[in-house]
């Protein structure tokens, strides 16, 4: 299990789905919220609304999520934890493109 005390601030981030049930809108349909959090501080760095009609976040949504984390901390982490039950290939690719090691965790 990942514990905040195991890491320094901004050493590792974790991506996760913030909601249990889709968020419904009349105009744009249903969404899931993908959040990015600093593991040590438990600070939410950003969130992206991802349409439930998509299997995962798009490259641009993933880029915005990593970018919002960077804009909060002015640096990128060494590690990004992604739950194994979260389909996030584009987020993994975006993180790796920025030199962030991606680790899949239960």
Coordinates of N, CA and C in Angstrom, one line a residue:
X1 N 0.8 -1.2 0.0 CA 0.0 0.0 0.0 C 0.9 1.3 0.0
X2 N 0.5 2.2 -0.7 CA 1.2 3.5 -0.8 C 0.8 4.4 0.4
X3 N 1.7 4.9 1.1 CA 1.5 5.8 2.2 C 2.2 7.1 2.0
X4 N 1.5 8.2 2.3 CA 2.1 9.5 2.1 C 3.5 9.7 2.8
X5 N 3.7 9.1 3.9 CA 5.0 9.2 4.6 C 6.2 8.5 4.0
X6 N 5.9 7.7 2.9 CA 6.9 7.0 2.2 C 7.7 7.9 1.2
X7 N 7.1 9.1 0.9 CA 7.6 9.9 -0.1 C 7.8 11.4 0.3
X8 N 8.7 12.1 -0.4 CA 8.9 13.5 -0.2 C 7.8 14.2 -1.1
X9 N 7.5 15.4 -0.7 CA 6.6 16.2 -1.6 C 7.1 16.3 -3.0
X10 N 6.3 16.0 -3.9 CA 6.6 16.1 -5.4 C 7.5 15.0 -5.9
X11 N 7.7 14.0 -5.1 CA 8.5 12.8 -5.5 C 7.7 11.9 -6.4
X12 N 6.4 11.8 -5.9 CA 5.5 10.8 -6.6 C 4.1 11.4 -6.7
X13 N 3.4 11.2 -7.8 CA 2.0 11.6 -8.0 C 1.2 10.3 -8.2
X14 N -0.1 10.4 -8.0 CA -1.0 9.3 -8.3 C -2.2 9.8 -9.1
X15 N -2.5 9.0 -10.1 CA -3.7 9.4 -10.9 C -4.8 8.4 -10.4
X16 N -6.0 8.9 -10.4 CA -7.1 8.0 -10.0 C -8.5 8.6 -10.4
X17 N -9.5 7.7 -10.6 CA -10.8 8.2 -10.9 C -11.5 8.7 -9.6
X18 N -11.9 10.0 -9.7 CA -12.4 10.6 -8.5 C -13.8 10.2 -8.1
X19 N -14.6 9.8 -9.1 CA -16.0 9.6 -8.8 C -16.3 8.1 -8.9
X20 N -17.4 7.6 -8.2 CA -17.8 6.3 -8.3 C -18.9 6.1 -9.4
X21 N -19.7 7.1 -9.6 CA -20.8 7.0 -10.6 C -20.5 8.2 -11.6
X22 N -20.8 8.0 -12.8 CA -20.6 9.1 -13.8 C -21.4 10.4 -13.4
X23 N -20.8 11.5 -13.7 CA -21.4 12.8 -13.5 C -22.2 13.1 -14.8
X24 N -23.5 13.3 -14.7 CA -24.3 13.5 -15.8 C -24.6 15.0 -16.1
X25 N -24.5 15.4 -17.4 CA -24.9 16.7 -17.8 C -26.0 16.6 -18.9
X26 N -26.8 17.5 -19.0 CA -27.9 17.5 -20.1 C -27.3 17.7 -21.5
X27 N -26.4 18.7 -21.5 CA -25.8 19.1 -22.8 C -24.7 18.1 -23.4
X28 N -23.8 17.7 -22.5 CA -22.6 17.0 -22.9 C -22.6 15.5 -22.6
X29 N -23.5 15.0 -21.9 CA -23.6 13.6 -21.5 C -22.9 13.3 -20.2
X30 N -22.4 12.1 -20.1 CA -21.8 11.6 -18.8 C -20.3 11.7 -18.8
X31 N -19.8 12.0 -17.6 CA -18.3 12.1 -17.5 C -17.8 11.4 -16.2
X32 N -16.6 11.0 -16.3 CA -15.8 10.5 -15.2 C -14.8 11.6 -14.9
X33 N -14.3 11.7 -13.7 CA -13.3 12.7 -13.3 C -12.0 12.0 -13.0
X34 N -11.0 12.3 -13.7 CA -9.6 11.8 -13.5 C -8.8 12.8 -12.7
X35 N -8.3 12.4 -11.6 CA -7.6 13.4 -10.7 C -6.1 13.0 -10.6
X36 N -5.3 14.0 -10.3 CA -3.9 13.8 -10.1 C -3.6 14.4 -8.7
X37 N -2.9 13.6 -7.9 CA -2.6 14.0 -6.5 C -1.2 13.7 -6.2
X38 N -0.6 14.7 -5.4 CA 0.8 14.5 -4.9 C 0.6 13.5 -3.7
X39 N 1.4 12.4 -3.8 CA 1.3 11.3 -2.8 C 1.7 11.8 -1.4
X40 N 2.8 12.5 -1.2 CA 3.2 12.9 0.1 C 2.3 13.9 0.8
X41 N 1.8 14.9 0.1 CA 1.0 16.0 0.7 C -0.5 15.7 0.6
X42 N -0.9 14.7 -0.3 CA -2.3 14.5 -0.6 C -3.0 15.7 -1.2
X43 N -2.2 16.5 -1.8 CA -2.8 17.7 -2.5 C -3.2 17.4 -3.9
X44 N -4.5 17.7 -4.2 CA -5.0 17.5 -5.6 C -4.4 18.5 -6.5
X45 N -3.7 18.0 -7.5 CA -3.0 18.9 -8.4 C -3.8 19.3 -9.6
X46 N -4.8 18.5 -9.9 CA -5.6 18.8 -11.1 C -6.6 17.7 -11.3
X47 N -7.6 18.0 -12.2 CA -8.6 17.0 -12.5 C -9.1 17.3 -14.0
X48 N -9.5 16.3 -14.6 CA -10.0 16.4 -16.0 C -11.3 15.6 -16.1
X49 N -12.3 16.2 -16.7 CA -13.5 15.5 -17.0 C -13.4 14.7 -18.3
X50 N -13.6 13.4 -18.2 CA -13.4 12.5 -19.4 C -14.8 11.9 -19.7
X51 N -15.2 12.1 -20.9 CA -16.5 11.5 -21.4 C -16.5 10.0 -21.1
X52 N -17.7 9.5 -20.7 CA -17.8 8.1 -20.5 C -17.9 7.4 -21.8
X53 N -18.1 8.1 -22.9 CA -18.1 7.5 -24.2 C -16.7 7.1 -24.7
X54 N -15.7 7.7 -24.0 CA -14.3 7.3 -24.3 C -13.8 6.3 -23.3
X55 N -13.0 5.4 -23.8 CA -12.4 4.3 -22.9 C -11.5 4.9 -21.9
X56 N -10.7 6.0 -22.3 CA -9.8 6.6 -21.4 C -9.6 8.1 -21.8
X57 N -8.8 8.8 -21.1 CA -8.5 10.2 -21.4 C -7.8 10.3 -22.7
X58 N -8.0 11.4 -23.4 CA -7.3 11.6 -24.7 C -5.9 12.1 -24.4
X59 N -5.1 12.2 -25.4 CA -3.8 12.7 -25.3 C -3.8 14.2 -24.8
X60 N -4.7 15.0 -25.3 CA -4.8 16.4 -24.9 C -5.3 16.5 -23.4
X61 N -6.2 15.6 -23.0 CA -6.7 15.6 -21.6 C -5.5 15.2 -20.7
X62 N -4.8 14.2 -21.1 CA -3.6 13.7 -20.3 C -2.6 14.8 -20.2
X63 N -2.3 15.5 -21.3 CA -1.3 16.6 -21.4 C -1.8 17.7 -20.4
X64 N -3.1 18.0 -20.4 CA -3.6 19.1 -19.5 C -3.4 18.7 -18.1
X65 N -3.7 17.4 -17.8 CA -3.6 16.9 -16.4 C -2.1 17.0 -15.9
X66 N -1.2 16.5 -16.7 CA 0.2 16.6 -16.3 C 0.6 18.1 -16.2
X67 N 0.1 18.9 -17.1 CA 0.4 20.3 -17.1 C -0.1 21.0 -15.9
X68 N -1.3 20.6 -15.5 CA -1.9 21.3 -14.3 C -1.1 20.9 -13.0
X69 N -0.6 19.7 -13.0 CA 0.3 19.3 -11.9 C 1.6 20.1 -11.9
X70 N 2.2 20.3 -13.1 CA 3.4 21.0 -13.2 C 3.2 22.5 -12.8
X71 N 2.0 23.1 -13.2 CA 1.8 24.5 -12.9 C 1.5 24.7 -11.4
X72 N 1.1 23.6 -10.7 CA 0.9 23.7 -9.2 C 2.3 23.6 -8.5
X73 N 3.2 22.8 -9.0 CA 4.4 22.4 -8.3 C 5.7 23.0 -8.9
X74 N 5.6 23.4 -10.2 CA 6.7 24.0 -10.9 C 7.8 23.0 -11.1
X75 N 7.5 21.7 -11.0 CA 8.4 20.6 -11.4 C 7.5 19.4 -11.5
X76 N 8.1 18.3 -12.1 CA 7.5 17.1 -12.3 C 8.0 16.0 -11.4
X77 N 7.2 15.0 -11.1 CA 7.6 14.0 -10.1 C 8.6 13.0 -10.8
X78 N 9.2 12.2 -10.0 CA 10.0 11.1 -10.5 C 9.1 9.9 -10.9
X79 N 8.0 9.8 -10.2 CA 7.1 8.6 -10.3 C 5.6 9.0 -10.5
X80 N 4.9 8.3 -11.3 CA 3.5 8.4 -11.4 C 2.8 7.0 -11.1
X81 N 2.0 6.9 -10.1 CA 1.3 5.7 -9.8 C 0.0 5.7 -10.5
X82 N -0.3 4.6 -11.1 CA -1.6 4.5 -11.8 C -2.2 3.2 -11.4
X83 N -3.5 3.2 -10.9 CA -4.1 1.9 -10.5 C -4.3 1.0 -11.7
X84 N -4.1 -0.3 -11.4 CA -4.2 -1.3 -12.5 C -5.6 -1.4 -13.1
X85 N -6.6 -1.0 -12.3 CA -8.0 -1.0 -12.9 C -8.4 0.3 -13.6
X86 N -7.4 1.2 -13.8 CA -7.7 2.4 -14.5 C -7.0 2.3 -15.9
X87 N -7.8 2.4 -17.0 CA -7.3 2.4 -18.3 C -6.8 3.8 -18.6
X88 N -5.4 3.9 -18.7 CA -4.8 5.3 -18.8 C -3.6 5.2 -19.7
X89 N -3.7 4.5 -20.8 CA -2.5 4.4 -21.7 C -2.0 5.8 -22.2
X90 N -2.9 6.7 -22.5 CA -2.4 8.0 -23.0 C -1.8 8.8 -21.9
X91 N -2.3 8.6 -20.6 CA -1.6 9.3 -19.5 C -0.3 8.7 -19.2
X92 N -0.1 7.4 -19.4 CA 1.2 6.8 -19.2 C 2.2 7.3 -20.3
X93 N 1.7 7.4 -21.5 CA 2.6 7.8 -22.6 C 3.0 9.3 -22.3
X94 N 2.1 10.1 -21.9 CA 2.4 11.5 -21.6 C 3.3 11.7 -20.5
X95 N 3.2 10.9 -19.4 CA 4.1 10.9 -18.3 C 5.5 10.5 -18.8
X96 N 5.6 9.4 -19.5 CA 6.9 8.9 -19.9 C 7.5 9.9 -20.9
X97 N 6.7 10.6 -21.7 CA 7.3 11.6 -22.6 C 8.0 12.7 -21.8
X98 N 7.5 12.9 -20.6 CA 8.1 13.9 -19.7 C 9.2 13.4 -18.8
X99 N 9.5 12.1 -19.0 CA 10.6 11.5 -18.1 C 10.1 11.0 -16.8
X100 N 8.8 10.8 -16.6 CA 8.3 10.3 -15.4 C 8.1 8.8 -15.5
X101 N 8.6 8.1 -14.5 CA 8.5 6.6 -14.4 C 7.0 6.3 -14.0
X102 N 6.4 5.4 -14.8 CA 5.0 5.0 -14.5 C 5.0 3.7 -13.8
X103 N 4.3 3.6 -12.7 CA 4.2 2.3 -11.9 C 2.7 2.0 -11.8
X104 N 2.4 0.8 -12.2 CA 1.0 0.4 -12.0 C 0.8 -0.4 -10.7
X105 N -0.2 0.0 -9.9 CA -0.4 -0.5 -8.6 C -1.8 -1.0 -8.4
X106 N -2.0 -2.0 -7.6 CA -3.4 -2.4 -7.3 C -4.3 -1.4 -6.6

